[in-house]
PDB file of C-alpha atoms and ligand atoms in Angstrom:
ATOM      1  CA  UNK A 840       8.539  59.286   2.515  1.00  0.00           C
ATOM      2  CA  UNK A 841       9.418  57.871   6.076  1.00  0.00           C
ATOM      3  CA  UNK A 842      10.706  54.435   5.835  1.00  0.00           C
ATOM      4  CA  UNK A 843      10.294  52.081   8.779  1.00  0.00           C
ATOM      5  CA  UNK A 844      12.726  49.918   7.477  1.00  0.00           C
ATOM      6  CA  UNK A 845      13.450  47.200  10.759  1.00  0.00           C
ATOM      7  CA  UNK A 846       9.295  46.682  10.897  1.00  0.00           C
ATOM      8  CA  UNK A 847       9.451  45.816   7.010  1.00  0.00           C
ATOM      9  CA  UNK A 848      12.361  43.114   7.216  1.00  0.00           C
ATOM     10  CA  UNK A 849      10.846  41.394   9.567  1.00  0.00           C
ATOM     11  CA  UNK A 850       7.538  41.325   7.864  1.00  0.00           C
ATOM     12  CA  UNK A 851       9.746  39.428   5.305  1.00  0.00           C
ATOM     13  CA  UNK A 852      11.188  37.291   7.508  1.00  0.00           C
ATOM     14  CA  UNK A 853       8.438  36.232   8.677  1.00  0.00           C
ATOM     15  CA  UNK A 854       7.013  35.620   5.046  1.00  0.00           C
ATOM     16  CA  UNK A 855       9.759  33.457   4.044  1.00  0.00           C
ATOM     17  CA  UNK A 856       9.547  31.044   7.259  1.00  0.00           C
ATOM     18  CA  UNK A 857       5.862  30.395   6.467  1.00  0.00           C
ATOM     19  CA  UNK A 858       6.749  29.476   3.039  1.00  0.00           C
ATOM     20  CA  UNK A 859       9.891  27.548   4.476  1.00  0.00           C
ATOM     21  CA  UNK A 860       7.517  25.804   6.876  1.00  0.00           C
ATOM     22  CA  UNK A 861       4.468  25.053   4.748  1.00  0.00           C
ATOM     23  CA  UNK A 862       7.288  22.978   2.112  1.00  0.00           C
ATOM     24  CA  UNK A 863       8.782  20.738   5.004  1.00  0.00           C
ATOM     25  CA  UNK A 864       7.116  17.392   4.256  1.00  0.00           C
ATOM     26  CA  UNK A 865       6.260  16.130   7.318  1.00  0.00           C
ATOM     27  CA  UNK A 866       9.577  14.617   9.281  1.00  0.00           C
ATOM     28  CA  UNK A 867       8.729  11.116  10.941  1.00  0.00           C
ATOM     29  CA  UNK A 868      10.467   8.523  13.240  1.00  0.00           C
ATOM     30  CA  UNK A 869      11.711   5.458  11.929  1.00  0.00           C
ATOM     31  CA  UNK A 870       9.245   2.329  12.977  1.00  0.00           C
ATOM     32  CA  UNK A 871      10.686   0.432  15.786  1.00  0.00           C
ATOM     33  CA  UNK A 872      11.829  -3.519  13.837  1.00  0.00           C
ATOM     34  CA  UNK A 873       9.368  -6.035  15.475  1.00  0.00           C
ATOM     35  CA  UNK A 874       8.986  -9.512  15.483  1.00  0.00           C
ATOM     36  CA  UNK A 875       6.737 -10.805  13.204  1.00  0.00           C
ATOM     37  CA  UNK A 876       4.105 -12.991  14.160  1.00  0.00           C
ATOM     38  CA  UNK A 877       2.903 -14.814  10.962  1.00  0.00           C
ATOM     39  CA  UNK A 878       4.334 -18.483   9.817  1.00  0.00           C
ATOM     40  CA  UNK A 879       3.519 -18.373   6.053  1.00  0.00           C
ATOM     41  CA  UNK A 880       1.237 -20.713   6.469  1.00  0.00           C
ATOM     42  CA  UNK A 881      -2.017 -19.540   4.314  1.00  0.00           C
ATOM     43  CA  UNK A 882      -5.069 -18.201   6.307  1.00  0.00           C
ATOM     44  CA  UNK A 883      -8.042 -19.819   5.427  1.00  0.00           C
ATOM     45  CA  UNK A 884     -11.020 -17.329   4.479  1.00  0.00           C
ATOM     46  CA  UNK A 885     -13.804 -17.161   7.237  1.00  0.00           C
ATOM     47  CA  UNK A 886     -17.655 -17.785   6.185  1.00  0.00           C
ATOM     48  CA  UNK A 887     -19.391 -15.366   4.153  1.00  0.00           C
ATOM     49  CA  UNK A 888     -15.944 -14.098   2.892  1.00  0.00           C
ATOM     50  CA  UNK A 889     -15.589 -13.408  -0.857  1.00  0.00           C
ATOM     51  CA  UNK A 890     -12.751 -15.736  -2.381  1.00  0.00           C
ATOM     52  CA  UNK A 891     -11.563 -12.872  -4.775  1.00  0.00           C
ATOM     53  CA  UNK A 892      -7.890 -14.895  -5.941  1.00  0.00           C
ATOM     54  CA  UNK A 893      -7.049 -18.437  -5.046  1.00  0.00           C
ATOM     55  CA  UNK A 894      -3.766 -19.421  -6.428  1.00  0.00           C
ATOM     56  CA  UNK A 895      -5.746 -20.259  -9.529  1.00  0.00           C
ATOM     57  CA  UNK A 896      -8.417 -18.499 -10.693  1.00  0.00           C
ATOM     58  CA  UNK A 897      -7.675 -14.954 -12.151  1.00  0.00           C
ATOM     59  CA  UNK A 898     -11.041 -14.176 -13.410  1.00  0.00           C
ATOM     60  CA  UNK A 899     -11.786 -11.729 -11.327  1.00  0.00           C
ATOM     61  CA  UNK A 900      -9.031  -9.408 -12.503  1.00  0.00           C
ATOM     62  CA  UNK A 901      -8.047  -7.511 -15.295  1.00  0.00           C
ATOM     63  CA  UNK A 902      -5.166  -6.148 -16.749  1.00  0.00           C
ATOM     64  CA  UNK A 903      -4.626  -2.376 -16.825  1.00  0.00           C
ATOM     65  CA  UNK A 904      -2.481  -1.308 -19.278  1.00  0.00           C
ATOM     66  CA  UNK A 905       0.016   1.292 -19.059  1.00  0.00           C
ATOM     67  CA  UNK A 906      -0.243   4.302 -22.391  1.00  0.00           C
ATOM     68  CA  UNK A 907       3.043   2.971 -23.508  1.00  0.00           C
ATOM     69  CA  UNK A 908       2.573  -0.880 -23.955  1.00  0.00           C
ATOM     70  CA  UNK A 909       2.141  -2.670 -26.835  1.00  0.00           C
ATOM     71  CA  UNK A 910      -1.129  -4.500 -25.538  1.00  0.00           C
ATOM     72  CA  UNK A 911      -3.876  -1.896 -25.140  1.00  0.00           C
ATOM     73  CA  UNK A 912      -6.215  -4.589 -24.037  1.00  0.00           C
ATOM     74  CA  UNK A 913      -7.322  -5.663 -20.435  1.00  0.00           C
ATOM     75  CA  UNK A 914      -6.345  -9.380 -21.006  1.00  0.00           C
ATOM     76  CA  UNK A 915      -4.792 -10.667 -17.852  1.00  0.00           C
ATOM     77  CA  UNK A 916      -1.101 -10.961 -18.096  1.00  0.00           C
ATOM     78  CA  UNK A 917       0.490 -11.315 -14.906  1.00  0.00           C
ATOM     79  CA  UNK A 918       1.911 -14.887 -14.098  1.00  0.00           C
ATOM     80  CA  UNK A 919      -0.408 -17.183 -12.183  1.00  0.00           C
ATOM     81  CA  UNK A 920       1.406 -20.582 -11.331  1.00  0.00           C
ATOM     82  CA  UNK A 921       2.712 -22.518  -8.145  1.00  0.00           C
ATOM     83  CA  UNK A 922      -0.876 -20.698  -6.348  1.00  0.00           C
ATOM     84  CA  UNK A 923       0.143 -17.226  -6.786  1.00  0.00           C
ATOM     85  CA  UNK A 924       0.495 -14.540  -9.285  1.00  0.00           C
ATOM     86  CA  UNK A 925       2.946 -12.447 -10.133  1.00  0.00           C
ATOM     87  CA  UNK A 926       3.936  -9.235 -11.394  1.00  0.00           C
ATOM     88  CA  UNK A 927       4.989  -8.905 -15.000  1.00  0.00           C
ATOM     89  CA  UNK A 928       7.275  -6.085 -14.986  1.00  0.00           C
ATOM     90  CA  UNK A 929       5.558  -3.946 -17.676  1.00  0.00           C
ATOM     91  CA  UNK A 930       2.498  -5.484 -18.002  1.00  0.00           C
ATOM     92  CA  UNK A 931       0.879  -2.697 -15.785  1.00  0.00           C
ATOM     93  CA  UNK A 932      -1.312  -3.230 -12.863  1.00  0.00           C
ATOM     94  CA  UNK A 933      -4.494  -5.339 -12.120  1.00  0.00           C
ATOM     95  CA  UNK A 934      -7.366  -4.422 -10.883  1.00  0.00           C
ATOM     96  CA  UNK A 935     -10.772  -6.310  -9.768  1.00  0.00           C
ATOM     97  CA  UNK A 936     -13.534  -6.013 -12.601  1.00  0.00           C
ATOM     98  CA  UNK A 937     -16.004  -5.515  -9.759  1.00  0.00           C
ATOM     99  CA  UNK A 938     -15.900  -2.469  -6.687  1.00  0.00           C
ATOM    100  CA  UNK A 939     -16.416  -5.080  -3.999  1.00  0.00           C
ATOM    101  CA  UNK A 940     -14.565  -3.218  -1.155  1.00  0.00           C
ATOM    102  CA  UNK A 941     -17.079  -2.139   0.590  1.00  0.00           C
ATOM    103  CA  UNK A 942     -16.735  -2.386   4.978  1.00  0.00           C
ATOM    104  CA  UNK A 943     -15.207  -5.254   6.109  1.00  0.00           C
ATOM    105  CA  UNK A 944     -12.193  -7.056   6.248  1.00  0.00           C
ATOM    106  CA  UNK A 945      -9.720  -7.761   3.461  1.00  0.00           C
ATOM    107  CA  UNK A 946      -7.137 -10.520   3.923  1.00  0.00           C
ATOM    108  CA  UNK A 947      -4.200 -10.154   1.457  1.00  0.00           C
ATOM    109  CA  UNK A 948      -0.650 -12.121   0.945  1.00  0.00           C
ATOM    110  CA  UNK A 949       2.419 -11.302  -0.439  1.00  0.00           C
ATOM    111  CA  UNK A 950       5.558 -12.268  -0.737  1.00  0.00           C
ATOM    112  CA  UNK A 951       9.068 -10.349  -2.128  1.00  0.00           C
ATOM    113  CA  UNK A 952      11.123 -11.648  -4.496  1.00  0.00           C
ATOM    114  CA  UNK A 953      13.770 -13.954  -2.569  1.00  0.00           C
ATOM    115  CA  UNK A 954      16.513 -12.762  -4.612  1.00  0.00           C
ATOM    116  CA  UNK A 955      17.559  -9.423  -3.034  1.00  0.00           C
ATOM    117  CA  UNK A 956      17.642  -6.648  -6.058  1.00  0.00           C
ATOM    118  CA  UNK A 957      17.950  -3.188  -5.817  1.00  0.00           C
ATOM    119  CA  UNK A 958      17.567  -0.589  -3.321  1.00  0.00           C
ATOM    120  CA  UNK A 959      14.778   1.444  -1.741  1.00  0.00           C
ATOM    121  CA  UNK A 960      11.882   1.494  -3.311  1.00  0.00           C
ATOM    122  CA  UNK A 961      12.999  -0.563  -6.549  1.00  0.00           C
ATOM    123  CA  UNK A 962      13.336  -3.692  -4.161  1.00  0.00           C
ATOM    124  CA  UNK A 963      10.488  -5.855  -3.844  1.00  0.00           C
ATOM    125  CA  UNK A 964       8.014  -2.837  -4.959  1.00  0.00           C
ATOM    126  CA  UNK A 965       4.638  -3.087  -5.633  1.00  0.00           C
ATOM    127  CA  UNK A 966       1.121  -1.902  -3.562  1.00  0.00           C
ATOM    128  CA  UNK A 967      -2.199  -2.469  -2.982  1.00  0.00           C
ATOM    129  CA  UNK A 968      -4.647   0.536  -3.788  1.00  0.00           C
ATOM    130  CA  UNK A 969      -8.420   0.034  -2.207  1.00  0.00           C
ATOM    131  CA  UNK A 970     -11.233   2.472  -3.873  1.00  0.00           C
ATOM    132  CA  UNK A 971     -10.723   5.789  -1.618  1.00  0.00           C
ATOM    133  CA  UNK A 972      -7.406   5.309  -0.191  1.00  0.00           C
ATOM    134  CA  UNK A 973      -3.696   6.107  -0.743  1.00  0.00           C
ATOM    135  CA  UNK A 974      -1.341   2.803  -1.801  1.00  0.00           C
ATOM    136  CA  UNK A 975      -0.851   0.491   1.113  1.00  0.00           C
ATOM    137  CA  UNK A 976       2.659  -0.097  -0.010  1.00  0.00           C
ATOM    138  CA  UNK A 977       4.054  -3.413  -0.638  1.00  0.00           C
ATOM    139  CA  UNK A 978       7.714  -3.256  -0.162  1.00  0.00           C
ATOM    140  CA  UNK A 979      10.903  -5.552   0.845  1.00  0.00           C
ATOM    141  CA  UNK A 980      11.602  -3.705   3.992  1.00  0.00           C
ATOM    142  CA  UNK A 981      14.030  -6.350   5.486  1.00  0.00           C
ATOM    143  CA  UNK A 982      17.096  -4.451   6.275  1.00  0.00           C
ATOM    144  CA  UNK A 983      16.168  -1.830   3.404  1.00  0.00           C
ATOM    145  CA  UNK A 984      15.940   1.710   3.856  1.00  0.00           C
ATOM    146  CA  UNK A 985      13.767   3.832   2.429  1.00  0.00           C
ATOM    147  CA  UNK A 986      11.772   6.694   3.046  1.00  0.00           C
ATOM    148  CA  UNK A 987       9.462   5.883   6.767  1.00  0.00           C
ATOM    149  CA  UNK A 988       5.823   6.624   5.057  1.00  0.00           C
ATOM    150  CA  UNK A 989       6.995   4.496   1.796  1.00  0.00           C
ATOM    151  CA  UNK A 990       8.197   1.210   3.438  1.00  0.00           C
ATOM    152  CA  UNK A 991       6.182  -2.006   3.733  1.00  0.00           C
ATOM    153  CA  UNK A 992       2.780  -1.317   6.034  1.00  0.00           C
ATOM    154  CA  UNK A 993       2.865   2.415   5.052  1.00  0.00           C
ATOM    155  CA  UNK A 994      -0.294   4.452   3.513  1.00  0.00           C
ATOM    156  CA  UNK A 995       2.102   5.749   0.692  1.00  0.00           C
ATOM    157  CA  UNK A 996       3.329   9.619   1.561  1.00  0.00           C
ATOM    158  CA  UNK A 997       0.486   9.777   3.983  1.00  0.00           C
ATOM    159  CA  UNK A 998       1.475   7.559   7.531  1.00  0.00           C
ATOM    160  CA  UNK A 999       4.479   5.143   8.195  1.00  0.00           C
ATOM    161  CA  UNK A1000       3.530   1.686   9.968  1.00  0.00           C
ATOM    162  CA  UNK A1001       3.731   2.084  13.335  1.00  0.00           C
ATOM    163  CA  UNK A1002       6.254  -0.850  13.168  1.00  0.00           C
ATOM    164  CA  UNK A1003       8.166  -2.388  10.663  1.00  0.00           C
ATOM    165  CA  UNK A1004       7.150  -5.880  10.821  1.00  0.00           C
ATOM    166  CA  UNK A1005       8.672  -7.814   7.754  1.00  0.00           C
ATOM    167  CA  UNK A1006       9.397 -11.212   7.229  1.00  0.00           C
ATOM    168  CA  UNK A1007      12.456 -12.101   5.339  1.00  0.00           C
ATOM    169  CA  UNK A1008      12.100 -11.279   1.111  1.00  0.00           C
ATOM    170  CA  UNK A1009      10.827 -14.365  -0.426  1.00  0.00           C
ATOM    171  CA  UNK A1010       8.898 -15.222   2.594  1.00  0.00           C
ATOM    172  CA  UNK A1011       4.821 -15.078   2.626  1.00  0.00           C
ATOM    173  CA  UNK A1012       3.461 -12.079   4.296  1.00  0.00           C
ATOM    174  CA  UNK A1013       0.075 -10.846   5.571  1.00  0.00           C
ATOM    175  CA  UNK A1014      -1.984  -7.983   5.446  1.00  0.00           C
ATOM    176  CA  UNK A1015      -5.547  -7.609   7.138  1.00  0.00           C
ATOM    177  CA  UNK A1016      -7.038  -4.737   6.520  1.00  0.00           C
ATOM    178  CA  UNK A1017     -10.054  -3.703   8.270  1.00  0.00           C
ATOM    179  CA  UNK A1018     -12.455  -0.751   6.781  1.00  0.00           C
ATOM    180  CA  UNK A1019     -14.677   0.980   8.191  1.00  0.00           C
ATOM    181  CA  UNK A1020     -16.486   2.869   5.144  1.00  0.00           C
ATOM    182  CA  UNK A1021     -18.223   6.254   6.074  1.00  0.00           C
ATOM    183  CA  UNK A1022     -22.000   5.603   6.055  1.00  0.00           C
ATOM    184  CA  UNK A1023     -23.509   9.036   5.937  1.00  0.00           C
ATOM    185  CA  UNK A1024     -20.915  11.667   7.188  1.00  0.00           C
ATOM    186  CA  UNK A1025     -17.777  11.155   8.111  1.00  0.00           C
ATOM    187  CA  UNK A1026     -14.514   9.739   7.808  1.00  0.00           C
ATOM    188  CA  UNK A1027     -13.509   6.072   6.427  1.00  0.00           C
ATOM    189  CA  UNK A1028     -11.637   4.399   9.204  1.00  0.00           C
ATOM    190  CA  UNK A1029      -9.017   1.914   8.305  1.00  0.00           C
ATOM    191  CA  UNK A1030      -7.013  -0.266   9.990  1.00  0.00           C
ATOM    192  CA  UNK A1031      -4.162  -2.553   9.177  1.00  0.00           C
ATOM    193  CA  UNK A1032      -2.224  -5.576  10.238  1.00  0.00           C
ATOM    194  CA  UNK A1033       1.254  -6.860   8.928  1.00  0.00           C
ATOM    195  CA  UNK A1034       1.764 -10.230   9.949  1.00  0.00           C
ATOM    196  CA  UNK A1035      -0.414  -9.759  12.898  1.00  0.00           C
ATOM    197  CA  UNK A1036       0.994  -7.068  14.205  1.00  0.00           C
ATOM    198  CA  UNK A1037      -0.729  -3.725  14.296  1.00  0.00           C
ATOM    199  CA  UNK A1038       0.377  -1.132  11.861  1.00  0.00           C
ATOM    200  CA  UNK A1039      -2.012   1.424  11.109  1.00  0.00           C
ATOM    201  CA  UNK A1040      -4.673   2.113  13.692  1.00  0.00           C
ATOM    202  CA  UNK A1041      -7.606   3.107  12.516  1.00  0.00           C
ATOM    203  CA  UNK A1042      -7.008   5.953   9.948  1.00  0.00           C
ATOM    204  CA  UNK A1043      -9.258   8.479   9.165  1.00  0.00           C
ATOM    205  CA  UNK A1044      -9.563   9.004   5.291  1.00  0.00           C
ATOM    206  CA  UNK A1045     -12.476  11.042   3.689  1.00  0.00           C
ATOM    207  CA  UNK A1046     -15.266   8.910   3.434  1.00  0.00           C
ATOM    208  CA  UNK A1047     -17.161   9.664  -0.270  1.00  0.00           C
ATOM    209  CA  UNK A1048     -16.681   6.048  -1.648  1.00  0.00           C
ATOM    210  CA  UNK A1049     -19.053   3.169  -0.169  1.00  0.00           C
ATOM    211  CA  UNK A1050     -17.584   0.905  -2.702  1.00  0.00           C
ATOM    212  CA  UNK A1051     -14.030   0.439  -4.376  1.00  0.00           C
ATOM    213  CA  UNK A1052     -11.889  -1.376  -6.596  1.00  0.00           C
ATOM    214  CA  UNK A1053      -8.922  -3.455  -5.447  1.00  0.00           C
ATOM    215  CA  UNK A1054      -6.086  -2.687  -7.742  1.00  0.00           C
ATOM    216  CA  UNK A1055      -2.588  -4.419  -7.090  1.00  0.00           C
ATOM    217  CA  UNK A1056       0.752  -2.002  -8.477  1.00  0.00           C
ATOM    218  CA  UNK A1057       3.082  -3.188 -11.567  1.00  0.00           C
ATOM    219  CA  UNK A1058       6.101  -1.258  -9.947  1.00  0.00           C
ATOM    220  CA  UNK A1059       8.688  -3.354 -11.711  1.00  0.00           C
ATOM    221  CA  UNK A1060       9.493  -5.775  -9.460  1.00  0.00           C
ATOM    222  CA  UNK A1061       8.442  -9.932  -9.581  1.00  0.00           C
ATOM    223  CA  UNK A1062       6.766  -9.413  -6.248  1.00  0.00           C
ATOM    224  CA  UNK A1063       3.843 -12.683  -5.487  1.00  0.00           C
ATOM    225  CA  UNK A1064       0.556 -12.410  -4.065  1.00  0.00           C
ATOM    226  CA  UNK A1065      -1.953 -15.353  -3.012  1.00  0.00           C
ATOM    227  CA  UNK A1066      -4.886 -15.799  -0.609  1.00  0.00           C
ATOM    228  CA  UNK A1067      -6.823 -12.585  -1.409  1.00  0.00           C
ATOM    229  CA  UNK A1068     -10.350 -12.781   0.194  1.00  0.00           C
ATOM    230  CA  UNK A1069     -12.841 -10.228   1.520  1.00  0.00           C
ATOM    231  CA  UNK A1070     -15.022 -10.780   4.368  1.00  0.00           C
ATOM    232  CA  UNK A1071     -18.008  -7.793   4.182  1.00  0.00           C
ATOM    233  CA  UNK A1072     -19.355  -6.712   7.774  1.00  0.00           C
ATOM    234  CA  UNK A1073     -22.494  -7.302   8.359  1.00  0.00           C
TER     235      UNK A1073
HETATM  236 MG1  LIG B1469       4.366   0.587  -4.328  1.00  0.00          MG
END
């Protein structure tokens, strides 16, 4: 049998850099460190909007318990005092009892724990999960280094903010979150401030959900949130 043997090898070479190519995660830029341009001072929620937490009032929410824990139940167990709530390491994650996120814009704050812990993602982890898109992650990303599409502002392992625009750990921070839900065809569109400044512009996510859940991420870490409303377009 004739052998064309240089034709062959570089059949295979050819193989192997697809495969070589198609397991690169995708390599990003690090986000430029802006200015923020939010005071901590809480935003009061517009007309029509949908008071979903006020410092107070947890009803809305229950508890969703990891397989491990002791407390199979959904009782609400995170902290609420001081008009926030915060994560109990171990408690597992919340989650609204009702899929209210429909279009529209949700107003969300946050805050880090002030005392600096840990590296990465175990500092000042935790992430906000809307019905029918990846984790906006919550994240101290003041002079922390991490992965670019898992800091603060990022849709987890899908997009990096565009900027990283973090306030100092312990400080109140904003996100507004804008959705535009798919109506018949289509993609979702959704678009997100930190602290008033732009970080995702309007990202296109397949659109099958018209309604979701707003579930907030037990990732270990005593991060706060308050002042969690939802305004519904009209
Ligand atoms: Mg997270």
């Amino acid at each position: 049998m004739k052998f064309t043997f240089i034709p062959f090898f570089s059949f295979l070479l050819l193989l192997s850099s697809v495969n070589a190519s198609e397991a690169t995660e995708k390599v990003w830029t690090e986000p430029v460190v802006v200015e923020p341009k939010y005071d901590g001072v809480p935003v009061a929620a517009p007309a029509g909007a949908v008071i979903l937490f006020d410092g107070v009032d947890a009803s809305k929410w229950k508890q969703l318990p990891r397989k491990e824990d002791a407390d199979q139940t959904d009782r609400f167990r995170w902290k609420v005092e001081n008009g926030y709530m915060e994560v109990v390491p171990r408690s597992g994650m919340i989650s609204l009892l009702q899929p209210v996120i429909t279009s529209g814009h949700l107003h969300i704050e946050w805050a880090t724990p002030a005392e600096v812990k840990g590296n990465g993602q175990g500092r000042g982890n935790s992430g906000i999960f809307i019905g029918g898109f990846p984790e906006l992650q919550v994240l101290d990303s003041y002079e922390n280094k991490t992965y670019f599409d898992g800091q603060a502002g990022a849709f987890y392992k899908h997009r990096p903010p565009l900027v990283n625009a973090c306030r100092n750990p312990g400080e109140w921070q904003c996100y507004d979150i804008h959705i535009e839900r798919a109506k018949t065809a289509g993609p979702s569109v959704v678009t997100v401030y930190q602290n008033n400044v732009l970080v995702q512009d309007h990202e296109k996510f397949p659109g099958e959900v018209k309604a979701g859940l707003l579930q907030l991420q037990d990732h270990l870490n005593p991060v706060r949130f308050r002042n969690i409303w939802f305004k519904p377009a009209p």
